[in-house]
PDB file of C-alpha atoms in Angstrom:
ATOM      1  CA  UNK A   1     138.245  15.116 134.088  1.00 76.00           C
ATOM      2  CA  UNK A   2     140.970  16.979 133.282  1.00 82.00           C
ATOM      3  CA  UNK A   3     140.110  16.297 129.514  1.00 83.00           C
ATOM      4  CA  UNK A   4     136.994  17.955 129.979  1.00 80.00           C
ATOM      5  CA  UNK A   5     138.769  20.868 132.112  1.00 81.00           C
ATOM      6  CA  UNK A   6     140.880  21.721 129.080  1.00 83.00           C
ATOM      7  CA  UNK A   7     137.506  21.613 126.570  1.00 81.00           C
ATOM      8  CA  UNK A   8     135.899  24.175 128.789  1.00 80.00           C
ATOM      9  CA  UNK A   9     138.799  25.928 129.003  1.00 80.00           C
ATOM     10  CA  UNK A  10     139.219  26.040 125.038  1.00 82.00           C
ATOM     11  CA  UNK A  11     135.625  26.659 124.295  1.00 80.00           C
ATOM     12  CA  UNK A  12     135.444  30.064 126.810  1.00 80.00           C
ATOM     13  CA  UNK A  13     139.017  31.180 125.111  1.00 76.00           C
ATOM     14  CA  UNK A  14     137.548  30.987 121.348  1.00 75.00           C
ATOM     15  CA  UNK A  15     134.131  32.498 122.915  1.00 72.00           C
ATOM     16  CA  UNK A  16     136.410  35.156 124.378  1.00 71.00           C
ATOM     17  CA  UNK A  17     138.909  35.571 121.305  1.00 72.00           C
ATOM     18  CA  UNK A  18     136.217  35.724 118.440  1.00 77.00           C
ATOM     19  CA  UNK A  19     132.600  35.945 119.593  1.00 83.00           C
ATOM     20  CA  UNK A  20     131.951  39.754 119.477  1.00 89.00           C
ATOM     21  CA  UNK A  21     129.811  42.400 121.648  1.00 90.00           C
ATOM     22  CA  UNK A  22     127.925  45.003 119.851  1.00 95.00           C
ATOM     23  CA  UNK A  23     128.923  48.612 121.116  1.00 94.00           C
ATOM     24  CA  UNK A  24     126.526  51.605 120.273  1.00 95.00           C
ATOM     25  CA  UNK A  25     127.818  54.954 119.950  1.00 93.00           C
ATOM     26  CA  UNK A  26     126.479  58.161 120.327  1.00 91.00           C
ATOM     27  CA  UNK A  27     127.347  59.991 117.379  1.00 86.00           C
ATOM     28  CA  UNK A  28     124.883  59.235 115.112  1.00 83.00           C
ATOM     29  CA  UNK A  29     124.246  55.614 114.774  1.00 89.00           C
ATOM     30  CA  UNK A  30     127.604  54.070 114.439  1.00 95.00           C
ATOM     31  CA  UNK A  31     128.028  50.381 115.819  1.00 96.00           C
ATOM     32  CA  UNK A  32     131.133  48.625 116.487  1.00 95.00           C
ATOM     33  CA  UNK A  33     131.561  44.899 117.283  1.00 95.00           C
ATOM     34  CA  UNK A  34     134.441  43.285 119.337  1.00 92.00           C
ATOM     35  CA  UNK A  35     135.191  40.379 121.361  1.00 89.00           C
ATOM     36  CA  UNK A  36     136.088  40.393 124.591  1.00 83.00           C
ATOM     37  CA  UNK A  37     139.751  40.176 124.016  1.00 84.00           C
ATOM     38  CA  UNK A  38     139.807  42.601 121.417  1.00 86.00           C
ATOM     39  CA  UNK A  39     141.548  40.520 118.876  1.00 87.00           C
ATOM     40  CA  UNK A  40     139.979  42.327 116.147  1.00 91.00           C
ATOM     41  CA  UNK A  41     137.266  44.936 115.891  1.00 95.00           C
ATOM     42  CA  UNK A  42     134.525  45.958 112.789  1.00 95.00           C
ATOM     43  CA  UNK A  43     133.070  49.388 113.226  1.00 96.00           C
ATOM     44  CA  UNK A  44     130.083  50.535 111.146  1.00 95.00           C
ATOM     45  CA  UNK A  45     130.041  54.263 110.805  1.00 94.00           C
ATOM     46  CA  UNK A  46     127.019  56.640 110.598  1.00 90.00           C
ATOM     47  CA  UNK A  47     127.964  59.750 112.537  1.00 85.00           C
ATOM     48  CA  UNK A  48     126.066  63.154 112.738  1.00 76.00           C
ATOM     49  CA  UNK A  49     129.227  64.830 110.643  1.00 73.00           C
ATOM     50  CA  UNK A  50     128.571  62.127 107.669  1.00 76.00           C
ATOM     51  CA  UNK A  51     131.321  59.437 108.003  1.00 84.00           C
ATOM     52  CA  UNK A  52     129.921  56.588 106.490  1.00 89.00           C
ATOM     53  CA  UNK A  53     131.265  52.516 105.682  1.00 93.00           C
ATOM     54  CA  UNK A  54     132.836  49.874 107.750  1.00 95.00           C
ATOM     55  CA  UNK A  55     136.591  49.226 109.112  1.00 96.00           C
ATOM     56  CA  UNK A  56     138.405  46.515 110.074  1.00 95.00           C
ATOM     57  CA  UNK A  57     140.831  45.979 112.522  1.00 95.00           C
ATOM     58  CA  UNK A  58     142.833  43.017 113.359  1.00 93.00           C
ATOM     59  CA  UNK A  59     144.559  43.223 116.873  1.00 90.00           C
ATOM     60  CA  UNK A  60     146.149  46.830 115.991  1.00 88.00           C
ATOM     61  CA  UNK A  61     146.090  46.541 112.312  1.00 93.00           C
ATOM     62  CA  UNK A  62     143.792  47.955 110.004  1.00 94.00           C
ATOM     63  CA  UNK A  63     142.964  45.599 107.088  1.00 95.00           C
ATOM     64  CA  UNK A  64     140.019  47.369 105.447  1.00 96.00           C
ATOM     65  CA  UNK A  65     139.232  51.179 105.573  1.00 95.00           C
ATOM     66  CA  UNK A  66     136.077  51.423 103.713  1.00 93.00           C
ATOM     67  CA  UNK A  67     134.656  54.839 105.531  1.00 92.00           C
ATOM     68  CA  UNK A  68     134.057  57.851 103.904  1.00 86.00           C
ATOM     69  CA  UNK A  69     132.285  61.181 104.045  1.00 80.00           C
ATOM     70  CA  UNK A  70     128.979  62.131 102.558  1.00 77.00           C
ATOM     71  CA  UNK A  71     129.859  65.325 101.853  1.00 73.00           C
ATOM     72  CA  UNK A  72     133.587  67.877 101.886  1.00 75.00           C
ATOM     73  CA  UNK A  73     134.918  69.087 105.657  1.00 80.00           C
ATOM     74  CA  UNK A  74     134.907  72.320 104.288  1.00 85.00           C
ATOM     75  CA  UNK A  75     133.760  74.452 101.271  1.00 89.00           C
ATOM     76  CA  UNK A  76     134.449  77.905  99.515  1.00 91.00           C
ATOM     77  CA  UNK A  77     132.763  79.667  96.490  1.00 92.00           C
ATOM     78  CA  UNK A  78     135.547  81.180  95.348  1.00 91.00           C
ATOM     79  CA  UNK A  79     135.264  79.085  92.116  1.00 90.00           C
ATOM     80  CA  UNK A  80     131.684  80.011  91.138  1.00 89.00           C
ATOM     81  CA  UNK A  81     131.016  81.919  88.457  1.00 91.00           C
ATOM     82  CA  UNK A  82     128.944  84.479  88.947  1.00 93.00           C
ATOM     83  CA  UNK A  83     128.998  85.836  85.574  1.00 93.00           C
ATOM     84  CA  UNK A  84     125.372  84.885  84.270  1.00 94.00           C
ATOM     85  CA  UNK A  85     123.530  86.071  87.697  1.00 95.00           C
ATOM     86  CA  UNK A  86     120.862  88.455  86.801  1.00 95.00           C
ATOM     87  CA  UNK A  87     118.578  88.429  90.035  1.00 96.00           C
ATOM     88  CA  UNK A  88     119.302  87.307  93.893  1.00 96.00           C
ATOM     89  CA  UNK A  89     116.772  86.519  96.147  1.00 95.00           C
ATOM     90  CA  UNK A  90     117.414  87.970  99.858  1.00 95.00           C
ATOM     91  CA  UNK A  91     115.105  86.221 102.222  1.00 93.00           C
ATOM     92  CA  UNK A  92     115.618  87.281 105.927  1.00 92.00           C
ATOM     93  CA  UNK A  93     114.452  84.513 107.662  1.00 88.00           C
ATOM     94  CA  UNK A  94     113.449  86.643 111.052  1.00 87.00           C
ATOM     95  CA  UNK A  95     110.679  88.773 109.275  1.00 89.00           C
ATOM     96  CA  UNK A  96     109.781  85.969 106.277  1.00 88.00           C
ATOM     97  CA  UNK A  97     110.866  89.290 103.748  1.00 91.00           C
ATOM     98  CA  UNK A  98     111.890  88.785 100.880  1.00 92.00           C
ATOM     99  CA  UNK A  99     114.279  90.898  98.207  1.00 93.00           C
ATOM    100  CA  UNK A 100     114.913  90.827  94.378  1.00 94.00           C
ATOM    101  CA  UNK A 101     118.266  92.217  93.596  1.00 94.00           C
ATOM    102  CA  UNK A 102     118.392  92.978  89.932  1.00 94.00           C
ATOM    103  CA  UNK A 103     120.811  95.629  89.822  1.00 94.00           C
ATOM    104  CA  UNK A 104     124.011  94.604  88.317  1.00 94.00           C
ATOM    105  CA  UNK A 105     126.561  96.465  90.756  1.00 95.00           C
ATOM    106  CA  UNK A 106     124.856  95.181  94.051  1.00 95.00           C
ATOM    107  CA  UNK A 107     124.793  92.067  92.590  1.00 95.00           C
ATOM    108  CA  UNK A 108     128.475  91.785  91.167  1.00 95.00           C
ATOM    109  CA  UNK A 109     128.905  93.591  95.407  1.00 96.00           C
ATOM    110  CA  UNK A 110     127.498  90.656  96.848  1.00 96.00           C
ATOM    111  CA  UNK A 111     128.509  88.238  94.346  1.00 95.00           C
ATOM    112  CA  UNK A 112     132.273  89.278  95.412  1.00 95.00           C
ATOM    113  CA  UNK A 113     131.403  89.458  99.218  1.00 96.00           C
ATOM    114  CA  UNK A 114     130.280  85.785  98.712  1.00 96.00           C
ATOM    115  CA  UNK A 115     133.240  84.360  97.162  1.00 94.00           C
ATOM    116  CA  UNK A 116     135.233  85.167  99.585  1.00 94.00           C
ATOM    117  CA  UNK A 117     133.113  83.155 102.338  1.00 95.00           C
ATOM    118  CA  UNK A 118     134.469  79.906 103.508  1.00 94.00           C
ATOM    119  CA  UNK A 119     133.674  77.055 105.598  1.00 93.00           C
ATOM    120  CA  UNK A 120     134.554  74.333 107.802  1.00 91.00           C
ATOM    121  CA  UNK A 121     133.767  71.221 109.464  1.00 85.00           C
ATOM    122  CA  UNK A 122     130.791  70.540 107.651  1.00 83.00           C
ATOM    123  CA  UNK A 123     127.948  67.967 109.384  1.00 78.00           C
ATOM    124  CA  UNK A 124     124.237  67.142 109.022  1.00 74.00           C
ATOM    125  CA  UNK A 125     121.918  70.420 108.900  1.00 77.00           C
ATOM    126  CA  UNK A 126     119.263  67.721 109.933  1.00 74.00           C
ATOM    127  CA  UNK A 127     117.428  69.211 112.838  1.00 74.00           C
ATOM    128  CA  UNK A 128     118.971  72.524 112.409  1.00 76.00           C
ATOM    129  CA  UNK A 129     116.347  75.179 112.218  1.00 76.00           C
ATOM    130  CA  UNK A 130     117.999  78.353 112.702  1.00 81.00           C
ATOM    131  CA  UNK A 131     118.544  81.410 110.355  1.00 83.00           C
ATOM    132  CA  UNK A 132     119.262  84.651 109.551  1.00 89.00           C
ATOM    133  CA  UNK A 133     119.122  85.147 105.694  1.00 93.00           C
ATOM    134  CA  UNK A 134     119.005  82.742 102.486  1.00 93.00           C
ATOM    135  CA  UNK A 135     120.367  83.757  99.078  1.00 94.00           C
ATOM    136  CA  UNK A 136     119.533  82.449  95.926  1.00 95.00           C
ATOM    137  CA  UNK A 137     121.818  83.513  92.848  1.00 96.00           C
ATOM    138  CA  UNK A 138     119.508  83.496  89.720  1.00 95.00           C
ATOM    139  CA  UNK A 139     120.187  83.408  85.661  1.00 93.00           C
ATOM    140  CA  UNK A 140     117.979  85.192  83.423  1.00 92.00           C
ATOM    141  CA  UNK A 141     115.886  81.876  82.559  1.00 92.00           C
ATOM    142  CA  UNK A 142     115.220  81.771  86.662  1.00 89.00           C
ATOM    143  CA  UNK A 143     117.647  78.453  86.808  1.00 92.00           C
ATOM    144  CA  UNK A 144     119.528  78.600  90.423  1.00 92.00           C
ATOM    145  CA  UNK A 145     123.370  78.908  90.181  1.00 91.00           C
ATOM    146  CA  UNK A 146     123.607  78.945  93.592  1.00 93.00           C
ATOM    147  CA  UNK A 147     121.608  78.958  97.399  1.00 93.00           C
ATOM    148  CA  UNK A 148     123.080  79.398 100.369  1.00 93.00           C
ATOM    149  CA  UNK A 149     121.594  80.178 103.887  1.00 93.00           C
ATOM    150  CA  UNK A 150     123.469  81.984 107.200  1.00 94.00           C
ATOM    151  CA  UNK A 151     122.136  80.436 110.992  1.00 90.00           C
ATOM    152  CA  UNK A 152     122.085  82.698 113.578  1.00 89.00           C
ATOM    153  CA  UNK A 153     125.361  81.304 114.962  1.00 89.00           C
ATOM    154  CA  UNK A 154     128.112  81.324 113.201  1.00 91.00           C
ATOM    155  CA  UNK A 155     127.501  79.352 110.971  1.00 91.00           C
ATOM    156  CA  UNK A 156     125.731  78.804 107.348  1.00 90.00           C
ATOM    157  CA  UNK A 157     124.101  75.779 105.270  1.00 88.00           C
ATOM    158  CA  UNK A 158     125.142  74.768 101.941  1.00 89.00           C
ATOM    159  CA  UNK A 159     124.554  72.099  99.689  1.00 83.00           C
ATOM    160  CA  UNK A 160     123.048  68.090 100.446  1.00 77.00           C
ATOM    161  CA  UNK A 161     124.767  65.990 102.719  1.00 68.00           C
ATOM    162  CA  UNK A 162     123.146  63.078 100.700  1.00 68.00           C
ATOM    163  CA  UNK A 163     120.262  62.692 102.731  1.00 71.00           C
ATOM    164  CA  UNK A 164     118.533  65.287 101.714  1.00 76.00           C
ATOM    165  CA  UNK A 165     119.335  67.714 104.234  1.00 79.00           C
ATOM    166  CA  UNK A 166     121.982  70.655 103.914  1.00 85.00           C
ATOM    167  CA  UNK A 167     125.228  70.533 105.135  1.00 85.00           C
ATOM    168  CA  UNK A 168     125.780  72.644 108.113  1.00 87.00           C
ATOM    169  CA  UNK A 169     129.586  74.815 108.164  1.00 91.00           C
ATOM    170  CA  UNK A 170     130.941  76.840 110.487  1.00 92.00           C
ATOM    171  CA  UNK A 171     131.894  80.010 109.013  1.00 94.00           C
ATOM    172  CA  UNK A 172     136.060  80.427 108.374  1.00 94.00           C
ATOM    173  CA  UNK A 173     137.828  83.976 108.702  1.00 91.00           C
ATOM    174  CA  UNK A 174     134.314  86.360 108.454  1.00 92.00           C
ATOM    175  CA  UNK A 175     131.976  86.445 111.318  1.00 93.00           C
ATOM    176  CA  UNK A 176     127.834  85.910 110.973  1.00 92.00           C
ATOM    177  CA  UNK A 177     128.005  89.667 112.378  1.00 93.00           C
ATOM    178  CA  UNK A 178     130.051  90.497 109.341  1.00 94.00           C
ATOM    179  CA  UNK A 179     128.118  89.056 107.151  1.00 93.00           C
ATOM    180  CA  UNK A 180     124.694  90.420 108.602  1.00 91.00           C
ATOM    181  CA  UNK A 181     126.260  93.564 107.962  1.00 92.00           C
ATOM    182  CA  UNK A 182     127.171  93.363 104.783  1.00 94.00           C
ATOM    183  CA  UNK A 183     123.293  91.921 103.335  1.00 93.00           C
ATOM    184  CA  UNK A 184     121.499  93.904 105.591  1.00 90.00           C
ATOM    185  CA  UNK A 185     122.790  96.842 103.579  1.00 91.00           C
ATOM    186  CA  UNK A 186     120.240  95.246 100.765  1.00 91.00           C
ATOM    187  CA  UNK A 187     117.815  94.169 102.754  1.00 87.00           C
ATOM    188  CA  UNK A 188     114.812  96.821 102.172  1.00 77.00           C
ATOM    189  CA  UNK A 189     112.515  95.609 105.358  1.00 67.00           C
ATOM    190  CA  UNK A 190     115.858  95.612 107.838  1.00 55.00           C
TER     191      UNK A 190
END
């Protein structure tokens, strides 16, 4: 009997020390699995902000950090060159107008006005619909150097978070009222 006691006994420790329970989050579709003892824990990220890959923890140890992020926290264009733009497009996304800038000092103006926009904490644009105005920098052969699009928060959308949809940043040091401003000014149907 009290062999048997002990077996039990054994059997429900193991079951609690290494059989795991499967713990949704709600960030995105991430999924962690842990026993009941938390001896050791493997979490499989897939958050709305794009970290990605699996860890592994062993009582409070990390062994394996495989995560990673689909796309940078945060972006600048201060390091585009500019120099072979010949035409921006200015869409204003309320009205569905659209402007070609060809002339070279508006678009060296708003080249320079870009640069100096920055963002951070970039996520998933999935499912984000808003937006104020989109800019596409143009070469002479019509090739896009650049595209860029400002919400109607503070906010704008750059890029491919490798999904397929843009990456979402909030805007760093300049304001969306700053920048509405500033590209209204070239905006012919205001």
């Amino acid at each position: 009997m009290k062999k048997k006691i002990i077996i039990i006994l054994t059997i429900i420790l193991l079951a609690l020390l290494l059989f795991p329970i499967k713990i949704e989050y709600k960030d995105g579709g991430s999924v962690a699995y842990i026993p009941a003892l938390n001896t050791y824990q493997v979490t499989n990220y897939r958050t709305l902000d794009g970290l990605r890959g699996t860890t592994v923890r062993i009582l409070w140890f990390e062994v394996y950090d495989g995560s990673y992020y689909l796309y940078p926290k945060s972006t600048d264009f201060e390091n585009i060159d500019f120099s072979d733009v010949t035409e921006i497009n200015l869409k204003n996304c309320h009205n569905g107008k659209e402007t070609n800038i060809t002339d070279s000092e508006d678009i060296n103006s708003i080249c320079t006005f870009i640069s100096s926009v920055k963002g951070i904490n970039g996520w998933s644009g999935r499912g984000w619909s808003e937006g104020s105005y989109e800019l596409i920098f143009k070469d002479e052969t019509g090739n896009d150097i650049l595209a860029l699009a400002f919400g109607d928060s503070d906010v704008f959308f750059y890029g491919d978070d490798g999904e397929g949809y843009p990456v979402r940043y909030y805007l760093d040091g300049i304001t969306l009222d700053d920048v509405i401003e500033f590209l209204k000014i070239y905006d012919i149907d205001k």
